[in-house]
CSV table of C-alpha atoms in Angstrom, one decimal:
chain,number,residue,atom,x,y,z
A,1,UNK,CA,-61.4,-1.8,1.7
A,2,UNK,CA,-58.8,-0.2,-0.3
A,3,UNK,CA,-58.6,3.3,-1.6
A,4,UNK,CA,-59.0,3.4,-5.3
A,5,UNK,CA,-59.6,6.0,-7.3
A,6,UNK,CA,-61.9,6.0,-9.7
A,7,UNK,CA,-59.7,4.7,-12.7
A,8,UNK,CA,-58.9,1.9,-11.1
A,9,UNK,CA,-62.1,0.7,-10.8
A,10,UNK,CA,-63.4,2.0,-14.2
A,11,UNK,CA,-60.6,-0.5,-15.4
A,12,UNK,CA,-61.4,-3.4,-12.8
A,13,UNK,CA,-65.0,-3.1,-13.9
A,14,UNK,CA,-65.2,-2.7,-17.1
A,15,UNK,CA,-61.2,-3.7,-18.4
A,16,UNK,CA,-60.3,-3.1,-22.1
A,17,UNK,CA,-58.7,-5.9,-24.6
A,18,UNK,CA,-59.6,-8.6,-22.4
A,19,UNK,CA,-58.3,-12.1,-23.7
A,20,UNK,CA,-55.6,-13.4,-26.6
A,21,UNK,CA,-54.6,-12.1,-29.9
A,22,UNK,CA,-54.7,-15.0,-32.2
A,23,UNK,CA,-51.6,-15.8,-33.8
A,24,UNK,CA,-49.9,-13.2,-31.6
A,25,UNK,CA,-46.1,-11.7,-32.6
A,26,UNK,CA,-45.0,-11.2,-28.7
A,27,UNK,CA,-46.5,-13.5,-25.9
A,28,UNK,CA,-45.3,-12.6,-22.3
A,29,UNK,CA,-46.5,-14.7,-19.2
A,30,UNK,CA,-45.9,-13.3,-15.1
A,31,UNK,CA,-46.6,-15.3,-12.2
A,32,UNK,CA,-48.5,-18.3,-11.3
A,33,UNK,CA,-51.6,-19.7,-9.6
A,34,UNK,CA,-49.7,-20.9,-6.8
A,35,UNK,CA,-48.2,-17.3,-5.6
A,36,UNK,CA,-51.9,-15.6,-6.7
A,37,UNK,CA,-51.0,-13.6,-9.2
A,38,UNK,CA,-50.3,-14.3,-13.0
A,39,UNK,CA,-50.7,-12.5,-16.4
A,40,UNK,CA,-50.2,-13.0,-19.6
A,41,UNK,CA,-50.1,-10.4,-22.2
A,42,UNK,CA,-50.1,-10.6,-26.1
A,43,UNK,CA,-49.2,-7.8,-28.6
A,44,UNK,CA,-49.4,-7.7,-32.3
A,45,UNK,CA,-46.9,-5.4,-34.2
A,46,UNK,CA,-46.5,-4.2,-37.3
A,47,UNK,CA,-43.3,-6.0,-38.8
A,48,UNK,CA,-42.3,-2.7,-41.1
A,49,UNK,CA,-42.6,-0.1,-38.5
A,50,UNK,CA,-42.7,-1.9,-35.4
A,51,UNK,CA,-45.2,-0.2,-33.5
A,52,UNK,CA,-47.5,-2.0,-31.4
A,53,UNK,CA,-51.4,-2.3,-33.3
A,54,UNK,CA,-53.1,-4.4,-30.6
A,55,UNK,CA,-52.4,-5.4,-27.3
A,56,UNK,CA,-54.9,-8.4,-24.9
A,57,UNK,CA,-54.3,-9.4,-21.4
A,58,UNK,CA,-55.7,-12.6,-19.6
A,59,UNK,CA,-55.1,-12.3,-15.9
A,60,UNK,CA,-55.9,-13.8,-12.1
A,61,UNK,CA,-55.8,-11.5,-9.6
A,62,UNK,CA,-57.0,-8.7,-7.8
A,63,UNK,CA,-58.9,-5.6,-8.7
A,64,UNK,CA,-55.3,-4.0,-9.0
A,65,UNK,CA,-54.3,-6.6,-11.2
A,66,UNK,CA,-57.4,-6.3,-13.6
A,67,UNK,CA,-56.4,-2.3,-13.7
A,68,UNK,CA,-52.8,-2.5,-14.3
A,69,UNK,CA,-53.2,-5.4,-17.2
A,70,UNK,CA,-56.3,-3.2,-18.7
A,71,UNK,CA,-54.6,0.1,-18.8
A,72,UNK,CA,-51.1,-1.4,-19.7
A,73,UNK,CA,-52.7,-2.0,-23.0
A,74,UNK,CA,-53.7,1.0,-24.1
A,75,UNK,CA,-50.6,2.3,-23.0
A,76,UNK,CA,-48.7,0.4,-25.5
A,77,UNK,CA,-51.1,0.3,-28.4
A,78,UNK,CA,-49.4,3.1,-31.2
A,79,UNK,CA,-46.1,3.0,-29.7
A,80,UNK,CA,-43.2,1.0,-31.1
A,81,UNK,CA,-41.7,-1.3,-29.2
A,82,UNK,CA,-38.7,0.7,-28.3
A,83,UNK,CA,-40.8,3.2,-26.6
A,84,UNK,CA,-42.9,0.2,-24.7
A,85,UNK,CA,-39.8,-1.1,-23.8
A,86,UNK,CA,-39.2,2.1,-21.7
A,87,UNK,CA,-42.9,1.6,-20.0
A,88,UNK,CA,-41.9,1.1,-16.2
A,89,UNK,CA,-44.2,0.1,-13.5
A,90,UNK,CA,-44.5,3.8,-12.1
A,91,UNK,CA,-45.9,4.7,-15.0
A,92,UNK,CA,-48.5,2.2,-15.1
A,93,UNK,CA,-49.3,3.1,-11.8
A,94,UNK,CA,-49.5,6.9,-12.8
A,95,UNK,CA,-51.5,6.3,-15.5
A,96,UNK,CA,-54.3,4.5,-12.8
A,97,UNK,CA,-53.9,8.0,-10.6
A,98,UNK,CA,-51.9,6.2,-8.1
A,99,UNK,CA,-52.1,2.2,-6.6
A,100,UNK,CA,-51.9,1.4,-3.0
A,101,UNK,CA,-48.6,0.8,-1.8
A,102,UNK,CA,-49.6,-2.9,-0.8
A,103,UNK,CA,-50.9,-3.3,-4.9
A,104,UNK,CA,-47.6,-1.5,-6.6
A,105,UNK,CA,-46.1,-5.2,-7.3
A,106,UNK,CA,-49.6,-5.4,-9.4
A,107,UNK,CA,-48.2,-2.7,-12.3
A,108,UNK,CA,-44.6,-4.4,-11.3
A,109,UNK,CA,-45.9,-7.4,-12.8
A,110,UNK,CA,-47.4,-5.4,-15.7
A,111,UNK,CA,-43.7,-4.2,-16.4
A,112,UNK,CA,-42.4,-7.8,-16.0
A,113,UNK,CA,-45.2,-9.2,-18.8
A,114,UNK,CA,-44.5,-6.3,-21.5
A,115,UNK,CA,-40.9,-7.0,-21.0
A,116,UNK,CA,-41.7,-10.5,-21.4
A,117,UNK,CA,-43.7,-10.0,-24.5
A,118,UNK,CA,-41.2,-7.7,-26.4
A,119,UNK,CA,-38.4,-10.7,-25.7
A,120,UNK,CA,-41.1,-13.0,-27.6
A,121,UNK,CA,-41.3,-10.2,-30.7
A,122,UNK,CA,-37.6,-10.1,-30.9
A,123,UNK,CA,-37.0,-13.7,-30.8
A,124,UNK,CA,-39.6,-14.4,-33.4
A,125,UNK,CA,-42.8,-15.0,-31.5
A,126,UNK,CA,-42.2,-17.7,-28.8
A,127,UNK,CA,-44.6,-17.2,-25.6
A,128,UNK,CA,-41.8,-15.9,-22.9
A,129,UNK,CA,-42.6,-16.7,-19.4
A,130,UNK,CA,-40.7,-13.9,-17.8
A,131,UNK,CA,-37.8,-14.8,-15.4
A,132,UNK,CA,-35.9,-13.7,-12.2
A,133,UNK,CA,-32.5,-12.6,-13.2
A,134,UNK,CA,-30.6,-14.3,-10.4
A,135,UNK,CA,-30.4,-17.5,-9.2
A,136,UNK,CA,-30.7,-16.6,-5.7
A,137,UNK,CA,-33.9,-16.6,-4.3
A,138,UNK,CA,-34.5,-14.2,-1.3
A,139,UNK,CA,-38.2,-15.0,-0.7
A,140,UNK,CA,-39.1,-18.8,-1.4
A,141,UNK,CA,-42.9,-18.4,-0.4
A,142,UNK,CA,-43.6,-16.0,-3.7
A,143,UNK,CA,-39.7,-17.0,-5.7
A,144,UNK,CA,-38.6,-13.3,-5.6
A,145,UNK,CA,-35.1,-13.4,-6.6
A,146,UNK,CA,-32.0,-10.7,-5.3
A,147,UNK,CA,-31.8,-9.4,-8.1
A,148,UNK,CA,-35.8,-8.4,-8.6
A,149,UNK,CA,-36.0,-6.8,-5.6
A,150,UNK,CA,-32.4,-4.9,-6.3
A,151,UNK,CA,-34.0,-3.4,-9.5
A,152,UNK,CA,-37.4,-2.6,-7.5
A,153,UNK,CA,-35.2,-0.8,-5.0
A,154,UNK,CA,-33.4,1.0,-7.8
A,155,UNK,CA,-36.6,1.6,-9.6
A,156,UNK,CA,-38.7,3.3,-7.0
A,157,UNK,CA,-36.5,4.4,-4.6
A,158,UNK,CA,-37.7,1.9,-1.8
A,159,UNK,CA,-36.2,2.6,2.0
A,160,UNK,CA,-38.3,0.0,3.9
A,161,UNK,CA,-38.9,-3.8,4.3
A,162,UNK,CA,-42.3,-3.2,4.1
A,163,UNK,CA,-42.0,-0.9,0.7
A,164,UNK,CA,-40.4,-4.1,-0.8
A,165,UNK,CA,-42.8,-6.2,0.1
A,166,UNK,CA,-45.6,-3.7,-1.6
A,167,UNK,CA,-43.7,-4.1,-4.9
A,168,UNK,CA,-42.4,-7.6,-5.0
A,169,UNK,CA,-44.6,-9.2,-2.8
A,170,UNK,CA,-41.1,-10.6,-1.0
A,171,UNK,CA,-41.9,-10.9,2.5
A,172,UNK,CA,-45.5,-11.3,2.1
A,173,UNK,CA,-45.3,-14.8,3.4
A,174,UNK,CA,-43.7,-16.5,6.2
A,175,UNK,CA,-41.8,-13.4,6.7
A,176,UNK,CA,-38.6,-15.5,7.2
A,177,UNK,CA,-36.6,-12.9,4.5
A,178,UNK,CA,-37.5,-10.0,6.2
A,179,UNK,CA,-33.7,-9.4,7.4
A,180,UNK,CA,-32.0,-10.9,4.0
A,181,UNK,CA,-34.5,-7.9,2.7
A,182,UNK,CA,-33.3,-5.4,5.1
A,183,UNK,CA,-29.6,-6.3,4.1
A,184,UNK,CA,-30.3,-5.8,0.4
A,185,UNK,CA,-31.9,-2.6,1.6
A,186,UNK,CA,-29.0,-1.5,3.6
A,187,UNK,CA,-26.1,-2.3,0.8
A,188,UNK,CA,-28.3,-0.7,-2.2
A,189,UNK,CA,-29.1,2.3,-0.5
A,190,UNK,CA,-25.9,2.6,1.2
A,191,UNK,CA,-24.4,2.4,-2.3
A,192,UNK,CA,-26.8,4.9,-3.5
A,193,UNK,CA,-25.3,7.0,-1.0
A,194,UNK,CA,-21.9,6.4,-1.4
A,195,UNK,CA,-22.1,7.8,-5.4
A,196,UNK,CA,-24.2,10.5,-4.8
A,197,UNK,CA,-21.5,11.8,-1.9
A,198,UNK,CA,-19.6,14.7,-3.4
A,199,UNK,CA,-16.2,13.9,-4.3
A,200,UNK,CA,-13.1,14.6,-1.5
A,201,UNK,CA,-10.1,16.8,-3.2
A,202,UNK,CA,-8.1,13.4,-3.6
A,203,UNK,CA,-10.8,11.6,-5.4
A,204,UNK,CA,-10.9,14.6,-7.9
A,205,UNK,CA,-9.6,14.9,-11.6
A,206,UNK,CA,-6.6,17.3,-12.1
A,207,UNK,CA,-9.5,19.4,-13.8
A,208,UNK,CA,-11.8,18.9,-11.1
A,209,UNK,CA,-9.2,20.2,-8.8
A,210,UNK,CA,-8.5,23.4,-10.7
A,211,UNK,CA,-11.9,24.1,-10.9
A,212,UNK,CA,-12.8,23.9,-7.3
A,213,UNK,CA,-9.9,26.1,-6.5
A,214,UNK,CA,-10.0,28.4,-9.1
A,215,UNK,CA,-14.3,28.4,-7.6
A,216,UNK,CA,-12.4,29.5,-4.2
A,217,UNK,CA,-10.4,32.0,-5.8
A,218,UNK,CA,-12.9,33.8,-7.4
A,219,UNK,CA,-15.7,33.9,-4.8
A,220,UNK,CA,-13.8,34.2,-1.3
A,221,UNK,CA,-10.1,35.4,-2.3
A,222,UNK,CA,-10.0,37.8,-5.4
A,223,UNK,CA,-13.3,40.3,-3.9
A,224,UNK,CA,-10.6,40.7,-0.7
A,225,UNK,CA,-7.9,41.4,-2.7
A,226,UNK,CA,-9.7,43.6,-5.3
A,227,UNK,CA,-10.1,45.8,-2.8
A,228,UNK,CA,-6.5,47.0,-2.1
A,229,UNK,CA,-5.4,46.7,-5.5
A,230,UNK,CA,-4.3,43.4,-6.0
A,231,UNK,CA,-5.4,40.0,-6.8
A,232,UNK,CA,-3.9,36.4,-7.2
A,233,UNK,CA,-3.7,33.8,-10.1
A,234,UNK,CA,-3.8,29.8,-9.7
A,235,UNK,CA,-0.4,28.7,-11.4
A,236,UNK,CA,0.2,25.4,-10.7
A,237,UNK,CA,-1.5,22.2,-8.7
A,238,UNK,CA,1.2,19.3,-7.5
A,239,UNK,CA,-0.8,16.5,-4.9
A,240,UNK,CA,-1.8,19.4,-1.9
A,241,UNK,CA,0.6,22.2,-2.6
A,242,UNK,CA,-1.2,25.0,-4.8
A,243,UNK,CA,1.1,27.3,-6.4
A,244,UNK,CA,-0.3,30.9,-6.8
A,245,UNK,CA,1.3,34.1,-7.9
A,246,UNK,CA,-0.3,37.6,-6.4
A,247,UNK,CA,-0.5,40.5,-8.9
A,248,UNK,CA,-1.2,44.0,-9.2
A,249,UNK,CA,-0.6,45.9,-5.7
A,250,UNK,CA,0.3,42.3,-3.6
A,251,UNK,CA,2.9,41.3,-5.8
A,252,UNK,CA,5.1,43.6,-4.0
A,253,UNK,CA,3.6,44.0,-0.7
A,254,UNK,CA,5.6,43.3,2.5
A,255,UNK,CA,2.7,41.3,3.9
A,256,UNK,CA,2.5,39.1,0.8
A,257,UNK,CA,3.6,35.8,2.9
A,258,UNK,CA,0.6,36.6,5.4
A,259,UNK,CA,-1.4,37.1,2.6
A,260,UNK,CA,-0.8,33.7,1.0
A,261,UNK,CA,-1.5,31.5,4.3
A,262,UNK,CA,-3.9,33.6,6.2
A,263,UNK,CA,-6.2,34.5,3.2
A,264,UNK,CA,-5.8,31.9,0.2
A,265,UNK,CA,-4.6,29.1,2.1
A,266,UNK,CA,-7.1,29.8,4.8
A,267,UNK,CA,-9.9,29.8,2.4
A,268,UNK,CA,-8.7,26.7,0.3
A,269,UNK,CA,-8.6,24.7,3.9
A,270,UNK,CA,-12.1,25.9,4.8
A,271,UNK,CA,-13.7,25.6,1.4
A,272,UNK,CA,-11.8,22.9,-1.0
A,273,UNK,CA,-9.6,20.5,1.5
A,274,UNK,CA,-7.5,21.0,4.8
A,275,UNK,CA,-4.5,19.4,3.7
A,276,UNK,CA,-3.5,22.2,0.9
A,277,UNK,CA,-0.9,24.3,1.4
A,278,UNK,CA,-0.1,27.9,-0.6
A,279,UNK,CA,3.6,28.6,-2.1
A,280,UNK,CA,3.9,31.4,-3.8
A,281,UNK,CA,4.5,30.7,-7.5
């Protein structure tokens, strides 16, 4: 027995704007009898201020289904379809006070019906069956393409096979795309990684570099300094060599070599990149 809470099943058993709006201005259909799921939602909007007046689901599925469909439109209803537009399947799960992990592709599907149905509005009213964006198919047993499970990665910050398969239903069959899964896993996330990986001195902007030194400089070099009078200004930045000129009492100080490669250079290798090297401007 699953764990719903008590939304859920106030919206399973007794769902809102059960069936078809006549005449509708945005028609969006998901899934199909064969993979157990399908939905299809309809919207009517007001053409001068485009906000969304009435929204009616038909569905077949689950009790997760029922909920997601039901509570998906009164989410919409009074919103204009820019601001449905931005309705993701996190939110519709929110909204319920949380799915199952194995019924997230349940508000997924909710997601993929408005975004259907606002396609139909814009291109005057034609039912929209929504589509996978690629052409490859990863899991033939219930047609999730790459690209769907890509943006359900993306989307929800998936790290497992298994979380996937929760939201797409891809690898809920035969299992056979289990490891194409797993690779799409690996090169998103590792991607993910990659860009959020702070940047290395040499990927930096000229700016960037500045900055970072001038960071150094004023946290780790200048207090030291201070302290006997003196105190060093970033002059110039050419590939690794840093230019600096010391001021006040280490302008003229006979240790002011020492200075410049045991103390700034030091602390520019330790904090901003080992290759830099300090001249004295």
């Amino acid at each position: 027995m699953w764990d719903y809470t008590e939304k859920v099943m106030d919206h399973f058993k007794n769902p809102r704007n059960v069936g078809a709006i006549p005449n509708a201005d945005g028609t969006g259909q998901v899934g199909s009898l064969v993979c157990g799921d399908a939905l299809k939602l309809t919207i009517k909007v007001n053409k001068d201020t485009d906000v969304i007046e009435d929204a009616k689901f038909e569905t077949f599925g689950c009790a997760s289904a029922i909920a997601s469909s039901s509570i998906l439109t009164e989410m919409v209803k009074g919103k204009t379809i820019a601001e449905a537009s931005k309705i993701t399947n996190q939110d519709i799960a929110d909204a319920l006070g949380t799915l199952p992990a194995e019924k997230m592709h349940c508000s997924v599907m909710g997601m993929e019906a408005l975004e259907a149905a606002v396609k139909s509005y814009r291109q005057g009213g034609k039912a929209v069956v929504f589509e996978q964006q690629s052409e490859k198919i990863v899991c033939h047993c219930f047609n999730v393409s790459e690209e769907t499970i890509i943006k359900a990665i993306r989307a929800n910050h998936l790290k497992t096979v298994d979380d996937v398969t929760h939201f797409t239903k891809a690898g809920g069959g035969c299992g056979r795309c289990k490891g194409e899964i797993q690779k799409i896993l690996d090169k998103v996330n590792g991607a993910n990684e990659t860009s959020n990986a702070p940047k290395t001195f040499a990927q930096m902007t000229l700016v960037e570099k500045i900055r970072k030194i001038e960071q150094v400089l004023e946290s780790d070099v200048r207090p030291m300094l201070n302290m006997d009078g003196g105190s060093a200004e970033l002059v110039d930045v050419n590939g690794t060599v840093v230019k600096v000129r010391l001021v006040g009492m280490c302008s003229g100080c006979a240790g002011a070599a020492g200075t410049l490669k045991h103390v700034i250079e030091k602390a520019l290798q330790e904090k901003v990149d080992p290759s830099l090297t300090v001249e004295q401007a």
